[in-house]
């Protein structure tokens, strides 16, 4: 901890972090009080009232990370030498959520900048991203975030970011419905991560098909896409070996599993959250889909889709925030590789006693905040025992007649070397479920009968 006396006025300094956020600063603090500036690598000036940056703004302050988002900075009030104190130090610069209409010239002087965020600024046109400034940063920039709801044309100068590995596009103007096939030209072989969200695009951009080494694609909350906008030809399918491992198509107006999934041979994690999958049926998943993790949160499902049995490698499944009221005995029987099942914040109120019998690899069962009133008796038929069962937020009835079996099962799991940890609270008594099982159940008549304990033994 650095003594507060050495910290700029209106800031706090701790663990290499100078925090001046949310203090209503209208000008940059005086950093001369920091002494040896190398002791600090991060400056947080978010959520202030900054309007200008001049040549003295960062004198004696060679930070590596600078957060300037959520201020009132305008490009015309950012001097050409505004970042003079950062030219050989800053690697991460956040200018998001300001009033910048055009990239400030001062950015040209940054020799080390690797990550830049200029999202949610009123930058409307392609020339809001001047080619000379983009070119000056092109040799070092590896991550870039931009976008706003006023942007009417794609910045062609992106092609100067020849080292770009991560691109995040957060909003486009409502009239931008299609991106050209050359949208990602310049970094087609370097880009590893792409996120495009909150747009009115009507199709997954064709240019994505050229991203040779893309590993992670998040194309979320683009509601005009619908099923017909997820084009097979928009995905990088022609490259060997296949690289795309993580895909999310959340909130894209889908009603079924996109057919392209069967062609993504390296697919590991898939998310289709917030799509009303009305037509998810046994015929919806075709081919050998390789995904091991699947998230279908808030998809309007009223039952566990039988089509999931086609996912032969599935280990993690999240069905939270759906209207699934029951888990029947055959709903999960064709998912033998499942290791983690999550059904949170759901209408779930009944689980068949045989529902988990086929899940021999299940390690974690998360049933938080459902309508269950009982610890699922289906746990009794599980071999081996799951390590974690989460019932937090459920109104569990804790009584002798309903939980004697759980005490016996818990003891059996412990003896088998696979202890089962159940978290949650009783509704009928002030106790956790775990505490009730260990403290109260041994005094129950049926438990004593089952364990031949006097005076309720068989003698």
CSV table of C-alpha atoms in Angstrom, one decimal:
chain,number,residue,atom,x,y,z
A,1,UNK,CA,0.0,0.0,0.0
A,2,UNK,CA,1.4,3.4,-1.0
A,3,UNK,CA,1.0,6.2,1.5
A,4,UNK,CA,-1.9,8.4,0.6
A,5,UNK,CA,0.3,11.5,0.8
A,6,UNK,CA,2.1,10.5,-2.5
A,7,UNK,CA,-1.2,10.0,-4.3
A,8,UNK,CA,-2.7,12.7,-6.6
A,9,UNK,CA,-5.4,14.8,-5.1
A,10,UNK,CA,-8.8,13.2,-5.5
A,11,UNK,CA,-7.4,9.7,-6.2
A,12,UNK,CA,-6.5,6.6,-4.3
A,13,UNK,CA,-3.3,4.6,-4.9
A,14,UNK,CA,-3.0,0.9,-4.1
A,15,UNK,CA,-1.1,-2.0,-5.6
A,16,UNK,CA,0.2,-0.2,-8.6
A,17,UNK,CA,-3.3,1.1,-9.4
A,18,UNK,CA,-4.1,4.8,-9.4
A,19,UNK,CA,-7.9,5.1,-9.0
A,20,UNK,CA,-9.4,8.5,-9.8
A,21,UNK,CA,-12.7,7.1,-11.1
A,22,UNK,CA,-16.1,8.6,-10.3
A,23,UNK,CA,-14.6,11.7,-8.6
A,24,UNK,CA,-16.0,14.4,-10.9
A,25,UNK,CA,-12.6,15.5,-12.1
A,26,UNK,CA,-12.8,18.1,-14.8
A,27,UNK,CA,-9.1,18.2,-15.4
A,28,UNK,CA,-6.3,15.6,-15.2
A,29,UNK,CA,-4.7,15.3,-11.7
A,30,UNK,CA,-1.1,16.3,-11.1
A,31,UNK,CA,0.9,13.2,-11.3
A,32,UNK,CA,4.2,14.7,-10.1
A,33,UNK,CA,3.3,13.7,-6.5
A,34,UNK,CA,3.6,10.0,-7.5
A,35,UNK,CA,7.4,10.3,-7.3
A,36,UNK,CA,8.8,7.2,-9.0
A,37,UNK,CA,6.1,6.7,-11.7
A,38,UNK,CA,7.2,3.2,-12.5
A,39,UNK,CA,5.6,2.1,-9.2
A,40,UNK,CA,2.2,2.5,-11.0
A,41,UNK,CA,1.1,0.8,-14.2
A,42,UNK,CA,-2.7,1.5,-14.2
A,43,UNK,CA,-4.6,4.8,-14.2
A,44,UNK,CA,-8.4,4.7,-13.9
A,45,UNK,CA,-10.1,8.0,-14.9
A,46,UNK,CA,-13.5,6.5,-15.8
A,47,UNK,CA,-16.8,8.2,-15.0
A,48,UNK,CA,-15.5,11.8,-14.6
A,49,UNK,CA,-16.2,15.1,-16.3
A,50,UNK,CA,-13.1,15.4,-18.4
A,51,UNK,CA,-13.6,17.5,-21.6
A,52,UNK,CA,-10.0,18.1,-22.7
A,53,UNK,CA,-6.6,16.6,-22.8
A,54,UNK,CA,-3.6,18.9,-23.3
A,55,UNK,CA,0.2,18.4,-23.7
A,56,UNK,CA,0.6,18.4,-19.9
A,57,UNK,CA,-2.1,15.8,-19.2
A,58,UNK,CA,0.2,12.8,-18.7
A,59,UNK,CA,3.5,14.4,-17.9
A,60,UNK,CA,5.4,12.2,-15.5
A,61,UNK,CA,2.8,9.5,-15.7
A,62,UNK,CA,4.1,6.6,-17.9
A,63,UNK,CA,1.2,4.2,-17.2
A,64,UNK,CA,0.8,0.9,-19.2
A,65,UNK,CA,-3.0,0.9,-18.8
A,66,UNK,CA,-5.2,4.0,-19.0
A,67,UNK,CA,-9.0,4.0,-18.6
A,68,UNK,CA,-10.7,7.2,-19.8
A,69,UNK,CA,-14.1,5.9,-20.7
A,70,UNK,CA,-17.4,7.6,-19.6
A,71,UNK,CA,-16.2,11.2,-19.8
A,72,UNK,CA,-17.0,14.1,-22.1
A,73,UNK,CA,-13.8,14.0,-24.2
A,74,UNK,CA,-14.1,15.4,-27.7
A,75,UNK,CA,-11.5,14.9,-30.4
A,76,UNK,CA,-11.2,18.6,-31.1
A,77,UNK,CA,-10.1,19.2,-27.5
A,78,UNK,CA,-7.5,16.5,-27.4
A,79,UNK,CA,-4.2,18.1,-28.4
A,80,UNK,CA,-1.7,16.5,-30.8
A,81,UNK,CA,0.7,16.0,-27.9
A,82,UNK,CA,-1.9,14.9,-25.3
A,83,UNK,CA,-0.4,11.4,-24.9
A,84,UNK,CA,3.2,12.7,-24.8
A,85,UNK,CA,3.8,11.1,-21.4
A,86,UNK,CA,2.5,7.8,-22.5
A,87,UNK,CA,4.2,7.4,-25.9
A,88,UNK,CA,6.6,4.6,-24.8
A,89,UNK,CA,4.5,3.0,-22.0
A,90,UNK,CA,0.8,2.7,-22.6
A,91,UNK,CA,-0.3,-0.6,-24.0
A,92,UNK,CA,-4.0,-0.5,-23.1
A,93,UNK,CA,-6.1,2.6,-23.8
A,94,UNK,CA,-9.8,2.9,-23.2
A,95,UNK,CA,-11.5,6.0,-24.8
A,96,UNK,CA,-15.0,4.4,-24.9
A,97,UNK,CA,-18.2,6.3,-24.1
A,98,UNK,CA,-17.0,9.8,-24.9
A,99,UNK,CA,-17.9,12.5,-27.5
A,100,UNK,CA,-15.1,11.7,-29.9
A,101,UNK,CA,-16.2,12.1,-33.6
A,102,UNK,CA,-12.9,11.3,-35.2
A,103,UNK,CA,-9.8,9.4,-33.9
A,104,UNK,CA,-7.5,12.1,-32.3
A,105,UNK,CA,-4.2,12.8,-34.0
A,106,UNK,CA,-2.5,12.2,-30.6
A,107,UNK,CA,-2.9,8.4,-31.1
A,108,UNK,CA,-0.2,8.5,-33.9
A,109,UNK,CA,2.5,9.1,-31.3
A,110,UNK,CA,1.8,5.9,-29.2
A,111,UNK,CA,4.6,3.5,-29.9
A,112,UNK,CA,3.5,0.6,-27.7
A,113,UNK,CA,-0.3,0.6,-27.8
A,114,UNK,CA,-1.7,-2.9,-28.2
A,115,UNK,CA,-5.3,-2.6,-27.1
A,116,UNK,CA,-7.6,0.4,-28.0
A,117,UNK,CA,-11.3,0.9,-27.2
A,118,UNK,CA,-13.1,3.8,-29.0
A,119,UNK,CA,-16.6,2.3,-28.8
A,120,UNK,CA,-19.8,4.3,-28.1
A,121,UNK,CA,-18.4,7.5,-29.5
A,122,UNK,CA,-20.3,9.4,-32.2
A,123,UNK,CA,-18.0,8.3,-35.0
A,124,UNK,CA,-20.4,8.1,-38.0
A,125,UNK,CA,-18.3,7.6,-41.1
A,126,UNK,CA,-15.4,5.6,-42.5
A,127,UNK,CA,-13.3,8.7,-42.4
A,128,UNK,CA,-13.8,9.0,-38.7
A,129,UNK,CA,-11.0,6.4,-38.6
A,130,UNK,CA,-8.3,8.3,-40.6
A,131,UNK,CA,-5.9,6.0,-42.5
A,132,UNK,CA,-2.8,7.8,-41.4
A,133,UNK,CA,-3.7,7.3,-37.7
A,134,UNK,CA,-4.7,3.7,-38.2
A,135,UNK,CA,-1.5,3.0,-40.1
A,136,UNK,CA,0.6,4.6,-37.4
A,137,UNK,CA,-0.8,2.1,-34.8
A,138,UNK,CA,-1.0,-0.8,-37.2
A,139,UNK,CA,2.3,-2.5,-36.2
A,140,UNK,CA,1.4,-2.8,-32.5
A,141,UNK,CA,-2.4,-3.0,-32.2
A,142,UNK,CA,-3.6,-6.5,-31.4
A,143,UNK,CA,-7.0,-5.7,-29.9
A,144,UNK,CA,-9.5,-3.1,-31.1
A,145,UNK,CA,-13.0,-2.3,-30.0
A,146,UNK,CA,-15.3,0.2,-31.8
A,147,UNK,CA,-18.9,0.7,-32.8
A,148,UNK,CA,-21.9,2.9,-32.0
A,149,UNK,CA,-25.5,3.2,-33.1
A,150,UNK,CA,-24.7,6.2,-35.4
A,151,UNK,CA,-22.0,4.5,-37.5
A,152,UNK,CA,-23.2,4.3,-41.1
A,153,UNK,CA,-20.2,2.9,-42.9
A,154,UNK,CA,-17.6,0.3,-42.1
A,155,UNK,CA,-14.1,1.7,-41.5
A,156,UNK,CA,-12.0,0.5,-44.4
A,157,UNK,CA,-8.8,1.7,-42.7
A,158,UNK,CA,-9.1,-1.3,-40.4
A,159,UNK,CA,-6.9,-3.1,-43.0
A,160,UNK,CA,-3.9,-1.3,-41.5
A,161,UNK,CA,-4.2,-3.4,-38.3
A,162,UNK,CA,-2.1,-6.2,-39.7
A,163,UNK,CA,-1.3,-7.7,-36.3
A,164,UNK,CA,-4.9,-7.7,-35.1
A,165,UNK,CA,-5.9,-10.7,-33.0
A,166,UNK,CA,-9.0,-9.5,-31.3
A,167,UNK,CA,-11.8,-7.4,-32.8
A,168,UNK,CA,-15.0,-6.3,-30.9
A,169,UNK,CA,-17.7,-4.5,-32.8
A,170,UNK,CA,-20.3,-3.2,-30.4
A,171,UNK,CA,-23.2,-1.6,-32.3
A,172,UNK,CA,-23.5,-0.4,-35.9
A,173,UNK,CA,-25.9,2.1,-37.3
A,174,UNK,CA,-29.4,0.8,-38.0
A,175,UNK,CA,-29.0,1.1,-41.8
A,176,UNK,CA,-25.9,-1.1,-41.9
A,177,UNK,CA,-27.4,-4.5,-42.7
A,178,UNK,CA,-24.6,-6.2,-44.7
A,179,UNK,CA,-20.8,-6.1,-44.4
A,180,UNK,CA,-18.7,-6.5,-47.5
A,181,UNK,CA,-16.6,-9.7,-48.1
A,182,UNK,CA,-13.5,-7.5,-47.6
A,183,UNK,CA,-14.5,-6.2,-44.2
A,184,UNK,CA,-11.7,-8.1,-42.4
A,185,UNK,CA,-9.0,-7.6,-45.0
A,186,UNK,CA,-5.6,-7.0,-43.6
A,187,UNK,CA,-5.9,-9.3,-40.6
A,188,UNK,CA,-7.5,-12.4,-42.2
A,189,UNK,CA,-4.6,-14.6,-41.0
A,190,UNK,CA,-4.0,-13.0,-37.6
A,191,UNK,CA,-7.5,-12.7,-36.1
A,192,UNK,CA,-8.2,-15.2,-33.3
A,193,UNK,CA,-11.3,-13.6,-31.6
A,194,UNK,CA,-14.3,-11.8,-33.2
A,195,UNK,CA,-17.3,-10.4,-31.4
A,196,UNK,CA,-20.1,-8.5,-33.3
A,197,UNK,CA,-23.1,-7.5,-31.2
A,198,UNK,CA,-26.1,-5.3,-31.1
A,199,UNK,CA,-26.5,-4.6,-34.8
A,200,UNK,CA,-29.1,-4.8,-37.5
A,201,UNK,CA,-27.1,-7.1,-39.8
A,202,UNK,CA,-29.3,-9.5,-41.6
A,203,UNK,CA,-26.6,-12.2,-42.2
A,204,UNK,CA,-23.4,-13.5,-40.6
A,205,UNK,CA,-20.8,-11.6,-42.7
A,206,UNK,CA,-19.3,-13.5,-45.6
A,207,UNK,CA,-15.9,-12.1,-44.7
A,208,UNK,CA,-15.7,-14.3,-41.6
A,209,UNK,CA,-15.1,-17.3,-44.0
A,210,UNK,CA,-11.7,-15.8,-44.8
A,211,UNK,CA,-10.5,-15.8,-41.2
A,212,UNK,CA,-8.0,-18.6,-41.4
A,213,UNK,CA,-7.1,-18.9,-37.7
A,214,UNK,CA,-10.3,-17.7,-36.0
A,215,UNK,CA,-10.8,-19.6,-32.8
A,216,UNK,CA,-13.7,-17.7,-31.1
A,217,UNK,CA,-16.8,-16.2,-32.7
A,218,UNK,CA,-19.4,-14.3,-30.7
A,219,UNK,CA,-22.2,-13.0,-33.0
A,220,UNK,CA,-24.8,-11.9,-30.4
A,221,UNK,CA,-27.9,-9.9,-30.1
A,222,UNK,CA,-28.3,-9.3,-33.8
A,223,UNK,CA,-32.0,-10.0,-34.0
A,224,UNK,CA,-32.5,-9.5,-37.7
A,225,UNK,CA,-30.3,-12.5,-38.5
A,226,UNK,CA,-32.9,-15.3,-38.0
A,227,UNK,CA,-32.3,-18.8,-39.2
A,228,UNK,CA,-31.8,-17.8,-42.8
A,229,UNK,CA,-29.0,-15.4,-42.0
A,230,UNK,CA,-26.7,-18.0,-40.5
A,231,UNK,CA,-25.1,-18.9,-43.9
A,232,UNK,CA,-22.9,-21.9,-44.2
A,233,UNK,CA,-20.6,-20.0,-46.6
A,234,UNK,CA,-20.0,-17.4,-43.9
A,235,UNK,CA,-17.9,-19.7,-41.7
A,236,UNK,CA,-14.2,-20.6,-42.1
A,237,UNK,CA,-14.7,-24.2,-43.3
A,238,UNK,CA,-12.0,-24.5,-46.0
A,239,UNK,CA,-8.9,-24.3,-43.8
A,240,UNK,CA,-6.9,-27.2,-42.3
A,241,UNK,CA,-6.7,-27.9,-39.5
A,242,UNK,CA,-10.0,-26.4,-38.4
A,243,UNK,CA,-9.6,-23.7,-35.7
A,244,UNK,CA,-13.0,-22.4,-34.7
A,245,UNK,CA,-13.7,-23.8,-31.2
A,246,UNK,CA,-16.1,-21.4,-29.5
A,247,UNK,CA,-19.3,-20.0,-31.1
A,248,UNK,CA,-22.1,-18.0,-29.6
A,249,UNK,CA,-25.2,-16.9,-31.6
A,250,UNK,CA,-27.1,-15.5,-28.6
A,251,UNK,CA,-30.2,-13.4,-29.2
A,252,UNK,CA,-30.1,-13.8,-33.0
A,253,UNK,CA,-33.8,-14.6,-33.6
A,254,UNK,CA,-33.1,-18.3,-34.3
A,255,UNK,CA,-35.7,-21.0,-33.9
A,256,UNK,CA,-33.6,-24.1,-34.5
A,257,UNK,CA,-30.0,-25.4,-34.5
A,258,UNK,CA,-28.1,-23.8,-37.4
A,259,UNK,CA,-27.2,-26.5,-40.0
A,260,UNK,CA,-23.6,-25.1,-40.2
A,261,UNK,CA,-22.8,-26.6,-36.8
A,262,UNK,CA,-22.2,-30.0,-38.4
A,263,UNK,CA,-19.4,-28.5,-40.5
A,264,UNK,CA,-17.5,-26.9,-37.6
A,265,UNK,CA,-15.2,-29.8,-36.9
A,266,UNK,CA,-13.3,-28.2,-34.1
A,267,UNK,CA,-16.4,-26.8,-32.3
A,268,UNK,CA,-16.1,-27.3,-28.5
A,269,UNK,CA,-18.3,-24.6,-26.9
A,270,UNK,CA,-21.7,-23.5,-28.3
A,271,UNK,CA,-24.1,-21.0,-26.9
A,272,UNK,CA,-27.6,-20.2,-28.4
A,273,UNK,CA,-29.0,-18.3,-25.4
A,274,UNK,CA,-32.0,-16.0,-25.8
A,275,UNK,CA,-33.3,-17.6,-29.0
A,276,UNK,CA,-36.9,-18.9,-29.0
A,277,UNK,CA,-36.1,-22.4,-30.2
A,278,UNK,CA,-39.6,-23.2,-31.1
A,279,UNK,CA,-38.7,-25.8,-33.7
A,280,UNK,CA,-36.0,-27.6,-31.8
A,281,UNK,CA,-36.8,-31.2,-32.6
A,282,UNK,CA,-35.2,-34.6,-33.0
A,283,UNK,CA,-34.4,-33.6,-36.6
A,284,UNK,CA,-32.9,-30.3,-35.7
A,285,UNK,CA,-29.3,-31.4,-35.1
A,286,UNK,CA,-27.8,-33.1,-38.1
A,287,UNK,CA,-24.4,-34.6,-38.6
A,288,UNK,CA,-21.6,-35.2,-36.1
A,289,UNK,CA,-21.7,-32.0,-34.0
A,290,UNK,CA,-18.5,-32.0,-31.9
A,291,UNK,CA,-19.6,-29.5,-29.2
A,292,UNK,CA,-18.9,-30.6,-25.6
A,293,UNK,CA,-20.4,-27.6,-23.9
A,294,UNK,CA,-23.9,-26.3,-24.8
A,295,UNK,CA,-25.8,-23.3,-23.4
A,296,UNK,CA,-29.5,-22.9,-24.1
A,297,UNK,CA,-30.4,-20.3,-21.5
A,298,UNK,CA,-33.8,-18.5,-21.8
A,299,UNK,CA,-34.8,-20.3,-25.1
A,300,UNK,CA,-38.5,-20.8,-24.3
A,301,UNK,CA,-38.1,-24.5,-23.8
A,302,UNK,CA,-40.8,-26.3,-21.9
A,303,UNK,CA,-39.1,-29.7,-22.0
A,304,UNK,CA,-35.6,-31.1,-22.4
A,305,UNK,CA,-35.2,-31.5,-26.2
A,306,UNK,CA,-34.8,-35.0,-27.4
A,307,UNK,CA,-32.6,-33.7,-30.1
A,308,UNK,CA,-29.8,-33.3,-27.6
A,309,UNK,CA,-29.2,-37.0,-27.8
A,310,UNK,CA,-27.5,-36.3,-31.1
A,311,UNK,CA,-24.7,-34.5,-29.3
A,312,UNK,CA,-22.5,-37.5,-28.6
A,313,UNK,CA,-19.7,-35.5,-27.0
A,314,UNK,CA,-21.7,-33.3,-24.6
A,315,UNK,CA,-20.2,-32.8,-21.2
A,316,UNK,CA,-21.7,-29.5,-20.1
A,317,UNK,CA,-25.4,-28.5,-20.5
A,318,UNK,CA,-27.1,-25.3,-19.3
A,319,UNK,CA,-30.9,-25.1,-19.6
A,320,UNK,CA,-31.4,-22.2,-17.1
A,321,UNK,CA,-34.3,-19.7,-17.4
A,322,UNK,CA,-36.6,-22.0,-19.4
A,323,UNK,CA,-40.1,-23.2,-18.6
A,324,UNK,CA,-39.0,-26.9,-18.1
A,325,UNK,CA,-41.2,-28.2,-15.3
A,326,UNK,CA,-40.2,-31.8,-15.2
A,327,UNK,CA,-37.2,-34.0,-16.0
A,328,UNK,CA,-38.6,-37.4,-17.1
A,329,UNK,CA,-36.8,-40.7,-16.8
A,330,UNK,CA,-35.8,-40.7,-20.5
A,331,UNK,CA,-34.9,-37.0,-21.0
A,332,UNK,CA,-31.2,-37.4,-20.2
A,333,UNK,CA,-30.6,-41.1,-20.8
A,334,UNK,CA,-28.9,-40.6,-24.1
A,335,UNK,CA,-26.4,-38.1,-22.7
A,336,UNK,CA,-24.0,-40.6,-21.0
A,337,UNK,CA,-21.0,-38.3,-21.2
A,338,UNK,CA,-22.7,-35.4,-19.3
A,339,UNK,CA,-20.5,-34.0,-16.5
A,340,UNK,CA,-22.3,-30.8,-15.6
A,341,UNK,CA,-26.0,-30.0,-15.7
A,342,UNK,CA,-27.3,-26.6,-14.9
A,343,UNK,CA,-31.0,-25.7,-14.7
A,344,UNK,CA,-31.2,-22.4,-12.7
A,345,UNK,CA,-34.0,-19.9,-12.3
A,346,UNK,CA,-36.5,-22.3,-13.9
A,347,UNK,CA,-40.0,-23.7,-13.4
A,348,UNK,CA,-38.6,-27.1,-12.5
A,349,UNK,CA,-40.8,-28.8,-9.9
A,350,UNK,CA,-40.5,-32.6,-10.6
A,351,UNK,CA,-37.6,-35.0,-11.3
A,352,UNK,CA,-38.3,-38.6,-12.0
A,353,UNK,CA,-36.5,-41.1,-9.7
A,354,UNK,CA,-34.7,-42.6,-12.7
A,355,UNK,CA,-33.8,-39.3,-14.4
A,356,UNK,CA,-30.1,-39.4,-13.6
A,357,UNK,CA,-29.5,-43.2,-13.6
A,358,UNK,CA,-27.6,-43.2,-16.9
A,359,UNK,CA,-25.4,-40.2,-16.0
A,360,UNK,CA,-22.3,-42.1,-14.8
A,361,UNK,CA,-20.0,-39.1,-15.4
A,362,UNK,CA,-22.1,-36.4,-13.8
A,363,UNK,CA,-19.9,-34.4,-11.4
A,364,UNK,CA,-22.0,-31.2,-10.8
A,365,UNK,CA,-25.8,-30.7,-10.7
A,366,UNK,CA,-26.9,-27.0,-10.3
A,367,UNK,CA,-30.6,-26.6,-9.6
A,368,UNK,CA,-30.6,-23.2,-7.9
A,369,UNK,CA,-33.7,-21.1,-7.7
A,370,UNK,CA,-36.3,-23.6,-9.0
A,371,UNK,CA,-39.7,-24.8,-7.7
A,372,UNK,CA,-38.3,-28.0,-6.3
A,373,UNK,CA,-39.6,-28.8,-2.8
A,374,UNK,CA,-37.6,-32.0,-2.3
A,375,UNK,CA,-34.0,-33.1,-2.7
A,376,UNK,CA,-34.3,-35.1,-5.9
A,377,UNK,CA,-34.6,-38.8,-5.1
A,378,UNK,CA,-33.0,-39.4,-8.5
A,379,UNK,CA,-29.7,-38.9,-6.7
A,380,UNK,CA,-30.2,-42.3,-5.0
A,381,UNK,CA,-29.6,-44.2,-8.2
A,382,UNK,CA,-26.5,-42.3,-9.2
A,383,UNK,CA,-23.3,-44.4,-9.3
A,384,UNK,CA,-20.8,-42.9,-8.8
A,385,UNK,CA,-22.1,-39.9,-6.7
A,386,UNK,CA,-21.9,-36.4,-8.1
A,387,UNK,CA,-19.4,-34.2,-6.2
A,388,UNK,CA,-21.6,-31.1,-6.1
A,389,UNK,CA,-25.4,-30.7,-5.9
A,390,UNK,CA,-26.6,-27.1,-5.6
A,391,UNK,CA,-30.1,-26.5,-4.3
A,392,UNK,CA,-29.6,-22.9,-3.1
A,393,UNK,CA,-32.8,-20.8,-3.4
A,394,UNK,CA,-35.2,-23.8,-3.3
A,395,UNK,CA,-37.8,-24.2,-0.5
A,396,UNK,CA,-36.7,-27.7,0.5
A,397,UNK,CA,-38.9,-29.8,2.8
A,398,UNK,CA,-36.6,-31.3,5.5
A,399,UNK,CA,-38.4,-34.1,7.3
A,400,UNK,CA,-37.5,-37.6,8.5
A,401,UNK,CA,-39.8,-39.3,6.0
A,402,UNK,CA,-38.3,-37.4,3.0
A,403,UNK,CA,-34.6,-37.4,3.8
A,404,UNK,CA,-33.7,-40.7,5.5
A,405,UNK,CA,-32.6,-42.1,2.1
A,406,UNK,CA,-30.3,-39.1,1.6
A,407,UNK,CA,-28.4,-39.8,4.8
A,408,UNK,CA,-27.8,-43.4,3.8
A,409,UNK,CA,-26.8,-42.3,0.3
A,410,UNK,CA,-24.4,-39.7,1.6
A,411,UNK,CA,-22.7,-42.2,3.9
A,412,UNK,CA,-22.5,-44.7,0.9
A,413,UNK,CA,-20.9,-42.0,-1.3
A,414,UNK,CA,-18.3,-41.2,1.4
A,415,UNK,CA,-17.5,-44.9,1.8
A,416,UNK,CA,-17.0,-45.2,-1.9
A,417,UNK,CA,-14.5,-42.4,-2.0
A,418,UNK,CA,-16.8,-40.0,-3.9
A,419,UNK,CA,-18.3,-37.7,-1.3
A,420,UNK,CA,-21.4,-35.7,-2.3
A,421,UNK,CA,-21.6,-32.1,-1.2
A,422,UNK,CA,-25.2,-30.8,-1.2
A,423,UNK,CA,-25.8,-27.0,-0.6
A,424,UNK,CA,-29.1,-25.5,0.1
A,425,UNK,CA,-31.4,-24.6,3.0
A,426,UNK,CA,-34.4,-26.2,4.6
A,427,UNK,CA,-37.8,-24.4,4.4
A,428,UNK,CA,-39.4,-26.3,7.2
A,429,UNK,CA,-36.6,-25.8,9.8
A,430,UNK,CA,-33.8,-23.3,10.3
A,431,UNK,CA,-31.0,-25.5,9.0
A,432,UNK,CA,-29.0,-26.3,5.9
A,433,UNK,CA,-29.9,-29.5,4.1
A,434,UNK,CA,-26.4,-30.9,4.9
A,435,UNK,CA,-26.7,-30.1,8.6
A,436,UNK,CA,-30.2,-31.6,8.7
A,437,UNK,CA,-28.9,-34.8,7.2
A,438,UNK,CA,-26.0,-35.1,9.5
A,439,UNK,CA,-27.5,-33.8,12.7
A,440,UNK,CA,-31.2,-34.6,12.7
A,441,UNK,CA,-31.7,-37.7,10.4
A,442,UNK,CA,-29.7,-40.1,12.7
A,443,UNK,CA,-32.4,-39.5,15.3
A,444,UNK,CA,-35.3,-40.4,13.0
A,445,UNK,CA,-37.1,-43.7,13.7
A,446,UNK,CA,-36.7,-45.0,10.1
A,447,UNK,CA,-33.0,-44.3,10.1
A,448,UNK,CA,-32.6,-46.3,13.3
A,449,UNK,CA,-34.6,-49.1,11.9
A,450,UNK,CA,-32.6,-49.1,8.7
A,451,UNK,CA,-29.3,-49.1,10.6
A,452,UNK,CA,-30.5,-51.5,13.4
A,453,UNK,CA,-30.0,-48.9,16.1
A,454,UNK,CA,-31.8,-49.5,19.4
A,455,UNK,CA,-34.6,-48.9,20.5
A,456,UNK,CA,-35.9,-49.0,16.9
A,457,UNK,CA,-34.0,-52.1,15.9
A,458,UNK,CA,-35.5,-55.4,14.8
A,459,UNK,CA,-34.8,-57.0,18.1
